CSV table of N, CA and C in Angstrom, one decimal:
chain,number,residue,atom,x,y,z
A,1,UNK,N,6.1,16.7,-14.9
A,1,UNK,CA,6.1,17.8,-14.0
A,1,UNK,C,4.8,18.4,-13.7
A,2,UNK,N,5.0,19.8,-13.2
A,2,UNK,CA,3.5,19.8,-13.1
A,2,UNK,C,2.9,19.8,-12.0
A,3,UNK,N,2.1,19.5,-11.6
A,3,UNK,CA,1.5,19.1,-10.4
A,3,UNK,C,-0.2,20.1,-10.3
A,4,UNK,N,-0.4,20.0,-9.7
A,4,UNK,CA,-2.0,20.2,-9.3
A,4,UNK,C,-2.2,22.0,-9.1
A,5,UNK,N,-3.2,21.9,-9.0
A,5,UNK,CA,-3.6,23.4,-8.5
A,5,UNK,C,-3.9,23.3,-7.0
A,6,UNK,N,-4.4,24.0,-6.1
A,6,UNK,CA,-4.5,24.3,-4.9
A,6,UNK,C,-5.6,23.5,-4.4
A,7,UNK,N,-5.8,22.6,-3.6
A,7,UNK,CA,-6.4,21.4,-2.9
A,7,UNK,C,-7.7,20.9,-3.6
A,8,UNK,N,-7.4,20.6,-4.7
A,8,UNK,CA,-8.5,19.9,-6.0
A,8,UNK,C,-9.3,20.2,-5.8
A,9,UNK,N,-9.5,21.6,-6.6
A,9,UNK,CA,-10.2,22.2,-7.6
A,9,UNK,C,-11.3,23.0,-7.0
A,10,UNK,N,-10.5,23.6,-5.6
A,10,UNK,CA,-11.0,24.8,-5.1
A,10,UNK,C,-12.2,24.8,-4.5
A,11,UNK,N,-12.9,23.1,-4.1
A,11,UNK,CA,-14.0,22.6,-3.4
A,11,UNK,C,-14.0,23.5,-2.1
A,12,UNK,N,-14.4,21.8,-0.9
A,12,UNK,CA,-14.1,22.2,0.2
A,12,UNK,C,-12.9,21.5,0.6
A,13,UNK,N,-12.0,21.7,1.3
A,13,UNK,CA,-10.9,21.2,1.8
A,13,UNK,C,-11.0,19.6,2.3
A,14,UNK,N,-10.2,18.5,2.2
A,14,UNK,CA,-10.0,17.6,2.3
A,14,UNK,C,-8.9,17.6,3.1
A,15,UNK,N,-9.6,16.6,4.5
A,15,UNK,CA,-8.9,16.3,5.4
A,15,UNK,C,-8.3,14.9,5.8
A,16,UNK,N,-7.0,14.8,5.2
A,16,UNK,CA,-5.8,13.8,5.5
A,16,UNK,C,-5.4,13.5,7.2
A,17,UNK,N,-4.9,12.5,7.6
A,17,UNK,CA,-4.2,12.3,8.6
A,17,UNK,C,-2.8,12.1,7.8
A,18,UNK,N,-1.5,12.9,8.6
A,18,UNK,CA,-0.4,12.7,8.1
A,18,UNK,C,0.0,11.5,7.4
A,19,UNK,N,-0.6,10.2,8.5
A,19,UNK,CA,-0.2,8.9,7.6
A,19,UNK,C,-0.8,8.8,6.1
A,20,UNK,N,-1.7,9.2,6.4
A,20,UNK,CA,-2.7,9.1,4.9
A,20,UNK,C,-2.0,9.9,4.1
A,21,UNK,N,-1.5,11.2,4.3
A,21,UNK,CA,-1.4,11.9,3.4
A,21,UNK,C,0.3,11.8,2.8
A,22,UNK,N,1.3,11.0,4.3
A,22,UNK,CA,2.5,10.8,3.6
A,22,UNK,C,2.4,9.2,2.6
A,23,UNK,N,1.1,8.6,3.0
A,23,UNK,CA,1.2,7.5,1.9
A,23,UNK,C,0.7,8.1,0.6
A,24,UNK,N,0.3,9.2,0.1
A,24,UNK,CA,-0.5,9.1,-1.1
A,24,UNK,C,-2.0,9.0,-1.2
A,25,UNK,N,-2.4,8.7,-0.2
A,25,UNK,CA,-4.2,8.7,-0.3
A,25,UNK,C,-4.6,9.2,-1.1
A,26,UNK,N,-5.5,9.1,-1.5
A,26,UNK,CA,-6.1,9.9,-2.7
A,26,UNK,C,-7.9,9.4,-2.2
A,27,UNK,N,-8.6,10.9,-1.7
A,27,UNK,CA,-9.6,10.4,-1.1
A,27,UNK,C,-10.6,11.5,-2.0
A,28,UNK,N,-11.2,11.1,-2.6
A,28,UNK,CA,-12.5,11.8,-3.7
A,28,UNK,C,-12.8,13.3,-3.1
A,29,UNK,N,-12.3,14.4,-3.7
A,29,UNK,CA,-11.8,14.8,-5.2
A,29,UNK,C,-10.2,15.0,-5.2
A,30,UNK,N,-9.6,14.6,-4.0
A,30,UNK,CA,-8.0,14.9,-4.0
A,30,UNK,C,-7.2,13.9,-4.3
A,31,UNK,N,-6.4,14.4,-5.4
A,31,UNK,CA,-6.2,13.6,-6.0
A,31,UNK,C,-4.4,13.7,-5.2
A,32,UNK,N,-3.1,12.9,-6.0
A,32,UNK,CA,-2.0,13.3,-5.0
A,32,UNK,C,-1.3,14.8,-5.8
A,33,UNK,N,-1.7,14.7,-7.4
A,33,UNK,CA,-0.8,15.8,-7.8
A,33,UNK,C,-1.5,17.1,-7.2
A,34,UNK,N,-2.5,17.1,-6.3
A,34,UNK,CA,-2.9,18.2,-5.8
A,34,UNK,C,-2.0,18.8,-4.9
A,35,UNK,N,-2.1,20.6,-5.1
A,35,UNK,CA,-1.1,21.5,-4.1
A,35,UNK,C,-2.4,20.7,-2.4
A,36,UNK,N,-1.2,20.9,-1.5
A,36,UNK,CA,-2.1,21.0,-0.5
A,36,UNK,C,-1.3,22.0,0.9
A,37,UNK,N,-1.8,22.0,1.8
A,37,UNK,CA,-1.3,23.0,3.0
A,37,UNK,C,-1.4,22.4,4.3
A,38,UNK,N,-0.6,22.6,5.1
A,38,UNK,CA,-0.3,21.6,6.6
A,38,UNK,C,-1.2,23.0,7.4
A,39,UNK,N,-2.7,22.6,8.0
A,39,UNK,CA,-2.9,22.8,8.7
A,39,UNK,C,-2.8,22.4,10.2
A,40,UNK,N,-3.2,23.6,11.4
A,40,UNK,CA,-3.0,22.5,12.7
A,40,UNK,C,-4.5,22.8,13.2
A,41,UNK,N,-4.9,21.4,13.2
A,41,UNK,CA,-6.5,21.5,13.1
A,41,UNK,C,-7.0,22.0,14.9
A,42,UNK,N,-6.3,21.8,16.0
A,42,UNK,CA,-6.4,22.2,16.7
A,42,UNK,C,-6.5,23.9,17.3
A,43,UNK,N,-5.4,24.5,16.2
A,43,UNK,CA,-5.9,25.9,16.6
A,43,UNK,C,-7.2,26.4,16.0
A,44,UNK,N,-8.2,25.8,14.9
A,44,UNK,CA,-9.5,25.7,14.5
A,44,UNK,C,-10.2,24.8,15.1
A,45,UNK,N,-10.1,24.6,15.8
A,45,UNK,CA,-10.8,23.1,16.4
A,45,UNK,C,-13.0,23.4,16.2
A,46,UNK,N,-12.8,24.5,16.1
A,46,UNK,CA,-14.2,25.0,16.0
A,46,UNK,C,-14.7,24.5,14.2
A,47,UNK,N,-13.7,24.5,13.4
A,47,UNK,CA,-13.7,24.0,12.1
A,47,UNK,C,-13.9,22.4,11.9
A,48,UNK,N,-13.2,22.0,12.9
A,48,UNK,CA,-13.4,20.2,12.3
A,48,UNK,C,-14.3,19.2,13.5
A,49,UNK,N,-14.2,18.3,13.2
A,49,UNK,CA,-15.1,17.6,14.6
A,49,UNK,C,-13.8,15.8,14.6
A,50,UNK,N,-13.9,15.5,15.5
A,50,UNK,CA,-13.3,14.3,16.5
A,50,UNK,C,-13.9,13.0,15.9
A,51,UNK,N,-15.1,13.4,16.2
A,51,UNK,CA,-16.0,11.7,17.0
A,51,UNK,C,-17.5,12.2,16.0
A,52,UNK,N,-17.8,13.4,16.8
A,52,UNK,CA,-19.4,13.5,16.7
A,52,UNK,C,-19.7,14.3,15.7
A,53,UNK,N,-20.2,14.3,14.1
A,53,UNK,CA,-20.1,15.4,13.1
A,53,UNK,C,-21.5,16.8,13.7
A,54,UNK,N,-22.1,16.4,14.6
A,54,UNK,CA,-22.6,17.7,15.0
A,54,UNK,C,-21.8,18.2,16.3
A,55,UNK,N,-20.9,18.0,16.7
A,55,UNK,CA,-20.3,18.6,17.7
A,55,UNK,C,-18.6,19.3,17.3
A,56,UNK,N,-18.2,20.4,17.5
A,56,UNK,CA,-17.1,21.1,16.7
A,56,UNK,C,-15.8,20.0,17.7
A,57,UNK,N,-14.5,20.4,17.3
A,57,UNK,CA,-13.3,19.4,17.7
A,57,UNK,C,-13.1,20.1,19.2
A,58,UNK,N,-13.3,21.1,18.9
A,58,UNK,CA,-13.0,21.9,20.3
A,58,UNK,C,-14.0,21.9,21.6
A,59,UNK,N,-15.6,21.2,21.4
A,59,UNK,CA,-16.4,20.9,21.9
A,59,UNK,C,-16.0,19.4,22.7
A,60,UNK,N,-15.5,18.2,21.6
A,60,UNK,CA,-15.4,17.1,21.8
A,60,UNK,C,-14.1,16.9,23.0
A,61,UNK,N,-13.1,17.9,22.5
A,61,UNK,CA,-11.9,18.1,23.3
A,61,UNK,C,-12.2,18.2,24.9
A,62,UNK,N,-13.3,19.6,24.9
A,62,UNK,CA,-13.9,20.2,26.3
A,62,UNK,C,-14.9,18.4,27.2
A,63,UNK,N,-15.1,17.9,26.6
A,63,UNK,CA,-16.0,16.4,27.2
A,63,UNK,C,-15.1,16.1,27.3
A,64,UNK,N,-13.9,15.3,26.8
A,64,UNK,CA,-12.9,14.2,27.1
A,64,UNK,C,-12.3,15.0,28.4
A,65,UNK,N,-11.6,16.5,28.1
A,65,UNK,CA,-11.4,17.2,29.2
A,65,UNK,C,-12.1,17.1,31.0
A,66,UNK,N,-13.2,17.2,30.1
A,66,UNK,CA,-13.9,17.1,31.5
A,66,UNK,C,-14.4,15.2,32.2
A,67,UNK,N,-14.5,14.5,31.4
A,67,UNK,CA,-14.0,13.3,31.9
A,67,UNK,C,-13.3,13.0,32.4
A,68,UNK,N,-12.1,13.7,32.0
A,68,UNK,CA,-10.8,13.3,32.6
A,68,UNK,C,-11.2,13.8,34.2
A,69,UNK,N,-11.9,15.0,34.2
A,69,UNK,CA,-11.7,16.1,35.3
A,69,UNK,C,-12.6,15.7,36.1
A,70,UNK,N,-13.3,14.9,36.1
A,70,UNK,CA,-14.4,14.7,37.1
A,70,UNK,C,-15.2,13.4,36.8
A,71,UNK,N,-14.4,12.6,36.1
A,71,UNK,CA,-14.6,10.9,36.6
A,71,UNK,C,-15.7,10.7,35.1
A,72,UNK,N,-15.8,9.5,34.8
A,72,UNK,CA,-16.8,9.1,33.9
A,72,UNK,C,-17.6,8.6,34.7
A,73,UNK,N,-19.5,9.0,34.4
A,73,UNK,CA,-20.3,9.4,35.1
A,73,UNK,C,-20.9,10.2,35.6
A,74,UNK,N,-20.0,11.0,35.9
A,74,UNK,CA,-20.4,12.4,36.7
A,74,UNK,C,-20.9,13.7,36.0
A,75,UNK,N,-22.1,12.9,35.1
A,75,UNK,CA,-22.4,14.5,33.7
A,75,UNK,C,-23.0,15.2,34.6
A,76,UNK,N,-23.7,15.5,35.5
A,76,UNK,CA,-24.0,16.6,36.0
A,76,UNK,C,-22.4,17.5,35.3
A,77,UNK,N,-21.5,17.5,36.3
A,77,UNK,CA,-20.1,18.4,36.5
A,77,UNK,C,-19.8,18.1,34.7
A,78,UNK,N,-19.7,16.9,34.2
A,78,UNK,CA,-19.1,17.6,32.3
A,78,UNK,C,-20.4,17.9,32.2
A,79,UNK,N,-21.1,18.3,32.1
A,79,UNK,CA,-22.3,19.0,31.0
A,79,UNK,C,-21.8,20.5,31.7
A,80,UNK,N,-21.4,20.5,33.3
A,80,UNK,CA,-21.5,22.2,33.2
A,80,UNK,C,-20.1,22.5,32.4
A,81,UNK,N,-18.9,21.7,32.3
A,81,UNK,CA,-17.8,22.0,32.0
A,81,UNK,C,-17.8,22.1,30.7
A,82,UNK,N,-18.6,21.3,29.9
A,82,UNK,CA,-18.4,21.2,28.2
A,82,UNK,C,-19.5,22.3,27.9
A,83,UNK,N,-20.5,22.7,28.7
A,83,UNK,CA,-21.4,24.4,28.1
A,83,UNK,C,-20.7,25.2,28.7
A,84,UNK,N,-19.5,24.9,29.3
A,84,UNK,CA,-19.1,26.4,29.7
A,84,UNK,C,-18.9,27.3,31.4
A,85,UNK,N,-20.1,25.8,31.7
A,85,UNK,CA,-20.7,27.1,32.7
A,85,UNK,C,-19.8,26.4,34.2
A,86,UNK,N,-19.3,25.2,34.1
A,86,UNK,CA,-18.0,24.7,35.2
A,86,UNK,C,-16.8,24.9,35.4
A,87,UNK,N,-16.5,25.3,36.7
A,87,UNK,CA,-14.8,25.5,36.8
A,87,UNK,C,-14.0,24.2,36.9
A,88,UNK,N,-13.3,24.4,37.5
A,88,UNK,CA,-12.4,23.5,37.9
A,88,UNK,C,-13.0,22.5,38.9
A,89,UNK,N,-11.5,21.6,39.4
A,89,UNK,CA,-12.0,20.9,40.4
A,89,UNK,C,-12.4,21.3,41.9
């Protein structure tokens, strides 16, 4: 019985993908008898990153966004849309 204290040992948090975390992963310092908590990394998206470790998830999200929105190629229009400074189409 038993089990762990609150997301091994009170570091920084360790971040699972569901699959990972319903198989057991155990990825250095989390171990499985560790407590852990179901975040939704999207409503922090400013906390985690995607692709690029200096760009936040919500940054990465706003490019793909704007790709979608105005063609791959077209960075003029994503660069104003991922700083902010572009509307729509």
């Amino acid at each position: 019985g038993g089990g762990g204290g609150g997301g091994g040992g009170g570091g920084a948090p360790v971040v699972l993908c569901a699959d990972c975390l319903a198989a057991g992963v155990e990825a250095a310092p989390h171990r499985r008898s560790h407590g852990y908590r179901v975040a939704d990394c999207l409503s922090h998206a400013s906390a985690y990153t995607l692709f690029e470790h200096r760009w936040s998830a919500e940054e990465e999200l706003r490019l793909i966004e704007a790709i979608a929105m105005f063609g791959f190629g077209n960075w003029k229009r994503v660069s104003e849309h991922v700083s902010g400074g572009g509307g729509g189409v």
